[in-house]
Amino acid sequence: MSGKQPLLVMAAGGTGGHMFPAQALAELMLSRGWRVKLSTDARGARYTGAFPEGVEIEQVSSATFARGGLLAKALVPFRIAGGAVSMALRMMRDKPDVVVGFGGYPSIPALSAAVLLRLPRLIHEQNGVLGRVNKIFASRVNAVACGTWPTDLPEGVKGEHVGNPVRSAVMDRAAAPYIPPGLYPMSILVIGGSQGARILSDVVPPAIAALPMEAINLLRVSHQARGEDEERVTQFYIDHAINADVQPFFSDVPERMAEAQMVISRSGASSVADISVIGRPAILIPYKHATGDHQTVNAQALTEAGAAIRIPESKLTVEAMTDAILTILDTPEGASQMAQAALGVAKPEAAEALAQLIEDLADNKKTKGAGDEGSGA
């Protein structure tokens, strides 16, 4: 790219699943000399504390049909249209070279404005099943970048498998040496993602309490629990003499993951990417209400590679969780093989692949202009 600094506008909804890949991309694009703006809503803004300082944060007014009463739902199209017009005016003043959407309702205004202004645009889908918003835009963008492969795409839409970008804090611990379980202090990391962590707070503590006392005495548990569950989970661990750190949010997940002998997690796309890149045995419990059961699809590569034990929510009992934990703790060699297998499905170069796609679009190499041609063209 020559001349003035190119501008990338990223649009992402308010969950870690959308925001973490956006953060990873922002880190890389800034280092490549781009200006980066992030368009998100109030929920997404909570995740921006770890974003690089150079990123300009724009909060947009968006809306969802999933929440609110009849009047709120009736106003949704007007709020979305207002957000899109406002964003188009901003983009006319400061024209982006590329617009990338990561999914979620807050990405609608920026992507709609990019369609209206015929700017080069793409979406990145983290999961194996397109989210609602990405589904709407899949045929209206120049490229569809996929984090999980295969991704279930609409007919006529081609996807490019780039993987899920992971933050620099994860990359710093990529393929960190793994210490298999043994007769020394060990760590278990329990992470639930931005939704549905309660079942892990109900099942994991008693499952750990059911382990042999010699194992319990060696364990240190880092357990991410919802704010409303934090006190009871903490008390349970205390009552059962289990050394545990319980918090609603860990700002140092990559560090804790690198130190862990195993990870117990939902199979959100970002969690799966982190587990793969760092390389740790995992017990995955897909969130059963995820759109299109995409968390089961997300877990597939790790499960098939022998890197993870997948337990469907319908079969998740205290006994099943205890058995899965013991399977890893009791077989150090098997645990090491699981860690190695996780690395085998990792795509640590995902951010670079996505950045290349963006720079190709900006240089007009892959499209005949940003006109009306979508990825299905």
One Martini backbone bead per residue (centre of mass of N, CA, C, O) as a GRO file, in nm:
protein
  377
    1MET     BB    1   0.097   0.036   0.023
    2SER     BB    2   0.037   0.368  -0.067
    3GLY     BB    3   0.058   0.662   0.073
    4LYS     BB    4  -0.176   0.678   0.267
    5GLN     BB    5  -0.316   0.560   0.531
    6PRO     BB    6  -0.483   0.292   0.576
    7LEU     BB    7  -0.834   0.191   0.634
    8LEU     BB    8  -0.986   0.002   0.898
    9VAL     BB    9  -1.311  -0.136   0.947
   10MET     BB   10  -1.446  -0.271   1.239
   11ALA     BB   11  -1.716  -0.509   1.315
   12ALA     BB   12  -1.861  -0.587   1.645
   13GLY     BB   13  -1.991  -0.771   1.879
   14GLY     BB   14  -2.069  -0.827   2.243
   15THR     BB   15  -1.840  -1.067   2.231
   16GLY     BB   16  -1.561  -1.251   2.255
   17GLY     BB   17  -1.597  -1.408   1.984
   18HIS     BB   18  -1.574  -1.129   1.822
   19MET     BB   19  -1.344  -0.953   1.972
   20PHE     BB   20  -1.078  -1.122   1.968
   21PRO     BB   21  -1.026  -1.129   1.660
   22ALA     BB   22  -1.027  -0.821   1.632
   23GLN     BB   23  -0.783  -0.772   1.813
   24ALA     BB   24  -0.578  -0.939   1.652
   25LEU     BB   25  -0.605  -0.775   1.391
   26ALA     BB   26  -0.534  -0.497   1.501
   27GLU     BB   27  -0.246  -0.558   1.588
   28LEU     BB   28  -0.146  -0.624   1.297
   29MET     BB   29  -0.239  -0.372   1.128
   30LEU     BB   30  -0.075  -0.164   1.283
   31SER     BB   31   0.204  -0.302   1.216
   32ARG     BB   32   0.128  -0.243   0.891
   33GLY     BB   33   0.017   0.076   0.886
   34TRP     BB   34  -0.266   0.096   0.988
   35ARG     BB   35  -0.575   0.209   1.036
   36VAL     BB   36  -0.808   0.163   1.323
   37LYS     BB   37  -1.153   0.081   1.347
   38LEU     BB   38  -1.418   0.038   1.593
   39SER     BB   39  -1.744  -0.110   1.571
   40THR     BB   40  -1.969  -0.085   1.853
   41ASP     BB   41  -2.113  -0.153   2.150
   42ALA     BB   42  -2.149  -0.144   2.483
   43ARG     BB   43  -2.072  -0.442   2.520
   44GLY     BB   44  -1.810  -0.436   2.347
   45ALA     BB   45  -1.658  -0.210   2.507
   46ARG     BB   46  -1.569  -0.406   2.744
   47TYR     BB   47  -1.331  -0.541   2.547
   48THR     BB   48  -1.128  -0.279   2.483
   49GLY     BB   49  -0.897  -0.266   2.701
   50ALA     BB   50  -0.693  -0.469   2.522
   51PHE     BB   51  -0.665  -0.283   2.309
   52PRO     BB   52  -0.499  -0.101   2.120
   53GLU     BB   53  -0.444   0.237   2.130
   54GLY     BB   54  -0.478   0.294   1.807
   55VAL     BB   55  -0.776   0.236   1.841
   56GLU     BB   56  -1.079   0.343   1.720
   57ILE     BB   57  -1.373   0.399   1.906
   58GLU     BB   58  -1.711   0.314   1.799
   59GLN     BB   59  -2.028   0.380   1.901
   60VAL     BB   60  -2.326   0.206   1.828
   61SER     BB   61  -2.653   0.192   1.717
   62SER     BB   62  -2.831  -0.092   1.787
   63ALA     BB   63  -3.021  -0.403   1.727
   64THR     BB   64  -3.255  -0.658   1.848
   65PHE     BB   65  -3.498  -0.919   1.818
   66ALA     BB   66  -3.435  -1.087   2.094
   67ARG     BB   67  -3.524  -0.824   2.249
   68GLY     BB   68  -3.798  -0.720   2.395
   69GLY     BB   69  -4.073  -0.580   2.307
   70LEU     BB   70  -4.285  -0.490   2.064
   71LEU     BB   71  -4.188  -0.197   2.035
   72ALA     BB   72  -3.888  -0.255   2.019
   73LYS     BB   73  -3.915  -0.438   1.764
   74ALA     BB   74  -4.047  -0.219   1.580
   75LEU     BB   75  -3.779  -0.023   1.602
   76VAL     BB   76  -3.537  -0.174   1.484
   77PRO     BB   77  -3.522  -0.091   1.178
   78PHE     BB   78  -3.478   0.214   1.246
   79ARG     BB   79  -3.216   0.184   1.408
   80ILE     BB   80  -3.054   0.046   1.185
   81ALA     BB   81  -3.089   0.265   0.969
   82GLY     BB   82  -2.968   0.494   1.135
   83GLY     BB   83  -2.690   0.360   1.172
   84ALA     BB   84  -2.621   0.335   0.867
   85VAL     BB   85  -2.634   0.636   0.791
   86SER     BB   86  -2.430   0.738   0.998
   87MET     BB   87  -2.198   0.559   0.891
   88ALA     BB   88  -2.193   0.663   0.599
   89LEU     BB   89  -2.114   0.954   0.674
   90ARG     BB   90  -1.847   0.881   0.806
   91MET     BB   91  -1.725   0.732   0.551
   92MET     BB   92  -1.728   0.990   0.369
   93ARG     BB   93  -1.519   1.143   0.550
   94ASP     BB   94  -1.374   0.843   0.622
   95LYS     BB   95  -1.242   0.633   0.403
   96PRO     BB   96  -1.241   0.309   0.369
   97ASP     BB   97  -1.067   0.036   0.234
   98VAL     BB   98  -1.193  -0.160   0.461
   99VAL     BB   99  -1.459  -0.386   0.565
  100VAL     BB  100  -1.508  -0.574   0.875
  101GLY     BB  101  -1.707  -0.848   0.986
  102PHE     BB  102  -1.779  -1.049   1.301
  103GLY     BB  103  -2.054  -1.006   1.404
  104GLY     BB  104  -2.340  -0.911   1.508
  105TYR     BB  105  -2.550  -0.645   1.532
  106PRO     BB  106  -2.321  -0.411   1.541
  107SER     BB  107  -2.233  -0.480   1.227
  108ILE     BB  108  -2.459  -0.361   1.045
  109PRO     BB  109  -2.397  -0.061   0.987
  110ALA     BB  110  -2.117  -0.095   0.847
  111LEU     BB  111  -2.200  -0.300   0.626
  112SER     BB  112  -2.428  -0.134   0.503
  113ALA     BB  113  -2.251   0.107   0.425
  114ALA     BB  114  -2.059  -0.055   0.241
  115VAL     BB  115  -2.276  -0.134   0.040
  116LEU     BB  116  -2.378   0.152  -0.037
  117LEU     BB  117  -2.060   0.251  -0.107
  118ARG     BB  118  -1.890   0.020  -0.235
  119LEU     BB  119  -1.700  -0.124  -0.042
  120PRO     BB  120  -1.468  -0.308   0.065
  121ARG     BB  121  -1.578  -0.642   0.186
  122LEU     BB  122  -1.601  -0.850   0.486
  123ILE     BB  123  -1.628  -1.164   0.654
  124HIS     BB  124  -1.605  -1.320   0.983
  125GLU     BB  125  -1.637  -1.664   1.074
  126GLN     BB  126  -1.592  -1.853   1.360
  127ASN     BB  127  -1.797  -2.065   1.296
  128GLY     BB  128  -1.954  -2.354   1.146
  129VAL     BB  129  -2.196  -2.145   1.171
  130LEU     BB  130  -2.376  -1.900   1.070
  131GLY     BB  131  -2.468  -1.618   1.169
  132ARG     BB  132  -2.724  -1.410   1.124
  133VAL     BB  133  -2.566  -1.167   1.006
  134ASN     BB  134  -2.371  -1.318   0.815
  135LYS     BB  135  -2.597  -1.439   0.642
  136ILE     BB  136  -2.700  -1.173   0.522
  137PHE     BB  137  -2.394  -1.087   0.400
  138ALA     BB  138  -2.256  -1.322   0.235
  139SER     BB  139  -2.373  -1.209  -0.063
  140ARG     BB  140  -2.256  -0.884   0.002
  141VAL     BB  141  -1.957  -0.971  -0.028
  142ASN     BB  142  -1.617  -1.033  -0.129
  143ALA     BB  143  -1.570  -1.206   0.146
  144VAL     BB  144  -1.535  -1.529   0.324
  145ALA     BB  145  -1.417  -1.586   0.640
  146CYS     BB  146  -1.299  -1.885   0.807
  147GLY     BB  147  -1.246  -2.041   1.120
  148THR     BB  148  -1.416  -2.295   1.055
  149TRP     BB  149  -1.369  -2.640   0.933
  150PRO     BB  150  -1.633  -2.659   0.802
  151THR     BB  151  -1.864  -2.426   0.660
  152ASP     BB  152  -2.194  -2.334   0.661
  153LEU     BB  153  -2.306  -2.232   0.346
  154PRO     BB  154  -2.454  -2.071   0.123
  155GLU     BB  155  -2.552  -2.090  -0.178
  156GLY     BB  156  -2.275  -1.969  -0.376
  157VAL     BB  157  -2.083  -1.947  -0.132
  158LYS     BB  158  -1.753  -1.866  -0.068
  159GLY     BB  159  -1.488  -1.989   0.130
  160GLU     BB  160  -1.213  -1.897   0.355
  161HIS     BB  161  -0.962  -2.062   0.530
  162VAL     BB  162  -0.805  -1.895   0.816
  163GLY     BB  163  -0.918  -1.888   1.088
  164ASN     BB  164  -0.866  -1.788   1.431
  165PRO     BB  165  -0.773  -1.521   1.567
  166VAL     BB  166  -0.514  -1.451   1.802
  167ARG     BB  167  -0.386  -1.309   2.050
  168SER     BB  168  -0.078  -1.215   2.159
  169ALA     BB  169  -0.104  -1.362   2.437
  170VAL     BB  170  -0.129  -1.638   2.289
  171MET     BB  171   0.117  -1.634   2.096
  172ASP     BB  172   0.328  -1.620   2.333
  173ARG     BB  173   0.207  -1.938   2.406
  174ALA     BB  174   0.276  -2.102   2.177
  175ALA     BB  175   0.357  -2.416   2.239
  176ALA     BB  176   0.376  -2.462   2.526
  177PRO     BB  177   0.506  -2.642   2.747
  178TYR     BB  178   0.408  -2.965   2.863
  179ILE     BB  179   0.284  -3.081   3.178
  180PRO     BB  180   0.207  -3.360   3.292
  181PRO     BB  181   0.057  -3.542   3.495
  182GLY     BB  182   0.134  -3.563   3.858
  183LEU     BB  183   0.332  -3.555   4.168
  184TYR     BB  184   0.221  -3.243   4.146
  185PRO     BB  185   0.135  -2.946   4.087
  186MET     BB  186  -0.190  -2.863   3.951
  187SER     BB  187  -0.398  -2.745   3.668
  188ILE     BB  188  -0.731  -2.603   3.629
  189LEU     BB  189  -0.933  -2.476   3.362
  190VAL     BB  190  -1.242  -2.279   3.385
  191ILE     BB  191  -1.447  -2.199   3.097
  192GLY     BB  192  -1.765  -2.035   2.970
  193GLY     BB  193  -1.794  -1.780   2.854
  194SER     BB  194  -2.054  -1.541   2.786
  195GLN     BB  195  -2.237  -1.811   2.794
  196GLY     BB  196  -2.344  -2.078   2.992
  197ALA     BB  197  -2.170  -2.128   3.280
  198ARG     BB  198  -2.347  -2.259   3.502
  199ILE     BB  199  -2.313  -2.567   3.455
  200LEU     BB  200  -2.013  -2.562   3.545
  201SER     BB  201  -2.081  -2.466   3.839
  202ASP     BB  202  -2.254  -2.729   3.903
  203VAL     BB  203  -2.043  -2.971   3.806
  204VAL     BB  204  -1.734  -2.931   3.861
  205PRO     BB  205  -1.695  -2.914   4.168
  206PRO     BB  206  -1.813  -3.204   4.239
  207ALA     BB  207  -1.619  -3.354   4.046
  208ILE     BB  208  -1.361  -3.276   4.202
  209ALA     BB  209  -1.458  -3.379   4.486
  210ALA     BB  210  -1.461  -3.693   4.366
  211LEU     BB  211  -1.180  -3.712   4.388
  212PRO     BB  212  -0.904  -3.809   4.496
  213MET     BB  213  -0.733  -3.670   4.755
  214GLU     BB  214  -0.446  -3.673   4.620
  215ALA     BB  215  -0.544  -3.491   4.386
  216ILE     BB  216  -0.667  -3.248   4.530
  217ASN     BB  217  -0.396  -3.163   4.680
  218LEU     BB  218  -0.263  -3.080   4.380
  219LEU     BB  219  -0.482  -2.871   4.316
  220ARG     BB  220  -0.554  -2.592   4.088
  221VAL     BB  221  -0.833  -2.373   4.045
  222SER     BB  222  -0.966  -2.203   3.758
  223HIS     BB  223  -1.284  -2.026   3.787
  224GLN     BB  224  -1.533  -1.929   3.570
  225ALA     BB  225  -1.794  -1.720   3.698
  226ARG     BB  226  -2.065  -1.592   3.751
  227GLY     BB  227  -2.145  -1.343   3.955
  228GLU     BB  228  -2.397  -1.504   4.090
  229ASP     BB  229  -2.193  -1.770   4.147
  230GLU     BB  230  -1.929  -1.705   4.297
  231GLU     BB  231  -1.991  -1.755   4.601
  232ARG     BB  232  -2.085  -2.059   4.589
  233VAL     BB  233  -1.833  -2.171   4.453
  234THR     BB  234  -1.628  -2.082   4.657
  235GLN     BB  235  -1.758  -2.228   4.901
  236PHE     BB  236  -1.736  -2.514   4.795
  237TYR     BB  237  -1.429  -2.528   4.777
  238ILE     BB  238  -1.378  -2.471   5.073
  239ASP     BB  239  -1.550  -2.710   5.194
  240HIS     BB  240  -1.347  -2.916   5.003
  241ALA     BB  241  -1.045  -2.833   5.003
  242ILE     BB  242  -1.015  -2.645   4.740
  243ASN     BB  243  -0.793  -2.493   4.532
  244ALA     BB  244  -0.940  -2.171   4.443
  245ASP     BB  245  -1.012  -1.945   4.163
  246VAL     BB  246  -1.286  -1.717   4.158
  247GLN     BB  247  -1.415  -1.561   3.852
  248PRO     BB  248  -1.581  -1.381   3.604
  249PHE     BB  249  -1.284  -1.269   3.505
  250PHE     BB  250  -1.000  -1.334   3.305
  251SER     BB  251  -0.715  -1.153   3.191
  252ASP     BB  252  -0.512  -1.440   3.201
  253VAL     BB  253  -0.581  -1.697   3.027
  254PRO     BB  254  -0.320  -1.777   2.872
  255GLU     BB  255  -0.149  -1.827   3.127
  256ARG     BB  256  -0.334  -2.041   3.261
  257MET     BB  257  -0.331  -2.237   3.021
  258ALA     BB  258  -0.020  -2.289   3.011
  259GLU     BB  259  -0.034  -2.411   3.321
  260ALA     BB  260  -0.223  -2.632   3.239
  261GLN     BB  261  -0.334  -2.972   3.223
  262MET     BB  262  -0.637  -2.856   3.183
  263VAL     BB  263  -0.947  -2.787   2.997
  264ILE     BB  264  -1.264  -2.647   3.083
  265SER     BB  265  -1.514  -2.599   2.818
  266ARG     BB  266  -1.646  -2.435   2.602
  267SER     BB  267  -1.699  -2.423   2.224
  268GLY     BB  268  -1.590  -2.167   2.148
  269ALA     BB  269  -1.397  -2.039   1.905
  270SER     BB  270  -1.181  -1.898   2.083
  271SER     BB  271  -1.124  -2.125   2.280
  272VAL     BB  272  -1.037  -2.334   2.067
  273ALA     BB  273  -0.803  -2.166   1.955
  274ASP     BB  274  -0.639  -2.140   2.217
  275ILE     BB  275  -0.606  -2.444   2.277
  276SER     BB  276  -0.457  -2.508   2.011
  277VAL     BB  277  -0.215  -2.305   2.021
  278ILE     BB  278  -0.113  -2.397   2.306
  279GLY     BB  279  -0.180  -2.698   2.386
  280ARG     BB  280  -0.452  -2.862   2.533
  281PRO     BB  281  -0.628  -3.049   2.714
  282ALA     BB  282  -0.988  -3.124   2.673
  283ILE     BB  283  -1.314  -3.032   2.801
  284LEU     BB  284  -1.615  -3.029   2.611
  285ILE     BB  285  -1.921  -2.811   2.634
  286PRO     BB  286  -2.163  -2.757   2.443
  287TYR     BB  287  -2.387  -2.518   2.367
  288LYS     BB  288  -2.721  -2.599   2.311
  289HIS     BB  289  -2.824  -2.288   2.214
  290ALA     BB  290  -2.664  -2.264   1.977
  291THR     BB  291  -2.655  -2.171   1.672
  292GLY     BB  292  -2.677  -2.457   1.497
  293ASP     BB  293  -2.485  -2.605   1.693
  294HIS     BB  294  -2.184  -2.475   1.668
  295GLN     BB  295  -2.020  -2.596   1.912
  296THR     BB  296  -2.003  -2.883   1.806
  297VAL     BB  297  -1.848  -2.808   1.550
  298ASN     BB  298  -1.606  -2.669   1.689
  299ALA     BB  299  -1.515  -2.946   1.845
  300GLN     BB  300  -1.443  -3.155   1.619
  301ALA     BB  301  -1.137  -3.131   1.562
  302LEU     BB  302  -1.037  -3.200   1.850
  303THR     BB  303  -1.187  -3.467   1.881
  304GLU     BB  304  -1.076  -3.616   1.621
  305ALA     BB  305  -0.768  -3.573   1.719
  306GLY     BB  306  -0.761  -3.635   2.043
  307ALA     BB  307  -0.773  -3.348   2.229
  308ALA     BB  308  -1.081  -3.413   2.314
  309ILE     BB  309  -1.357  -3.417   2.536
  310ARG     BB  310  -1.693  -3.468   2.452
  311ILE     BB  311  -1.987  -3.328   2.622
  312PRO     BB  312  -2.298  -3.334   2.617
  313GLU     BB  313  -2.532  -3.172   2.793
  314SER     BB  314  -2.729  -3.424   2.815
  315LYS     BB  315  -2.458  -3.591   2.953
  316LEU     BB  316  -2.409  -3.396   3.195
  317THR     BB  317  -2.238  -3.512   3.475
  318VAL     BB  318  -2.058  -3.558   3.745
  319GLU     BB  319  -1.950  -3.838   3.659
  320ALA     BB  320  -1.859  -3.764   3.371
  321MET     BB  321  -1.655  -3.548   3.464
  322THR     BB  322  -1.479  -3.720   3.647
  323ASP     BB  323  -1.395  -3.924   3.428
  324ALA     BB  324  -1.258  -3.718   3.239
  325ILE     BB  325  -1.047  -3.614   3.438
  326LEU     BB  326  -0.918  -3.896   3.497
  327THR     BB  327  -0.828  -3.962   3.211
  328ILE     BB  328  -0.606  -3.739   3.225
  329LEU     BB  329  -0.464  -3.778   3.507
  330ASP     BB  330  -0.403  -4.107   3.464
  331THR     BB  331  -0.264  -4.021   3.160
  332PRO     BB  332   0.015  -3.867   3.079
  333GLU     BB  333   0.064  -3.965   2.789
  334GLY     BB  334  -0.218  -3.896   2.680
  335ALA     BB  335  -0.205  -3.593   2.750
  336SER     BB  336   0.036  -3.531   2.564
  337GLN     BB  337  -0.110  -3.618   2.304
  338MET     BB  338  -0.337  -3.410   2.324
  339ALA     BB  339  -0.159  -3.159   2.310
  340GLN     BB  340  -0.038  -3.229   2.031
  341ALA     BB  341  -0.309  -3.250   1.877
  342ALA     BB  342  -0.392  -2.956   1.912
  343LEU     BB  343  -0.158  -2.836   1.744
  344GLY     BB  344  -0.244  -2.985   1.475
  345VAL     BB  345  -0.519  -2.781   1.449
  346ALA     BB  346  -0.380  -2.527   1.438
  347LYS     BB  347  -0.394  -2.151   1.345
  348PRO     BB  348  -0.160  -1.918   1.403
  349GLU     BB  349  -0.193  -1.766   1.102
  350ALA     BB  350  -0.478  -1.626   1.084
  351ALA     BB  351  -0.422  -1.320   1.090
  352GLU     BB  352  -0.248  -1.316   0.833
  353ALA     BB  353  -0.464  -1.430   0.639
  354LEU     BB  354  -0.667  -1.198   0.688
  355ALA     BB  355  -0.480  -0.963   0.614
  356GLN     BB  356  -0.432  -1.053   0.320
  357LEU     BB  357  -0.725  -1.031   0.230
  358ILE     BB  358  -0.745  -0.727   0.285
  359GLU     BB  359  -0.507  -0.632   0.103
  360ASP     BB  360  -0.622  -0.749  -0.157
  361LEU     BB  361  -0.878  -0.580  -0.159
  362ALA     BB  362  -0.738  -0.301  -0.151
  363ASP     BB  363  -0.570  -0.381  -0.425
  364ASN     BB  364  -0.773  -0.530  -0.622
  365LYS     BB  365  -0.703  -0.847  -0.682
  366LYS     BB  366  -0.985  -1.022  -0.623
  367THR     BB  367  -1.144  -0.780  -0.755
  368LYS     BB  368  -1.365  -0.577  -0.970
  369GLY     BB  369  -1.422  -0.433  -0.740
  370ALA     BB  370  -1.675  -0.325  -0.492
  371GLY     BB  371  -1.932  -0.352  -0.589
  372ASP     BB  372  -2.197  -0.596  -0.617
  373GLU     BB  373  -2.007  -0.814  -0.565
  374GLY     BB  374  -1.998  -1.112  -0.419
  375SER     BB  375  -1.892  -1.418  -0.299
  376GLY     BB  376  -2.091  -1.560  -0.520
  377ALA     BB  377  -1.962  -1.446  -0.800
   0.00000   0.00000   0.00000
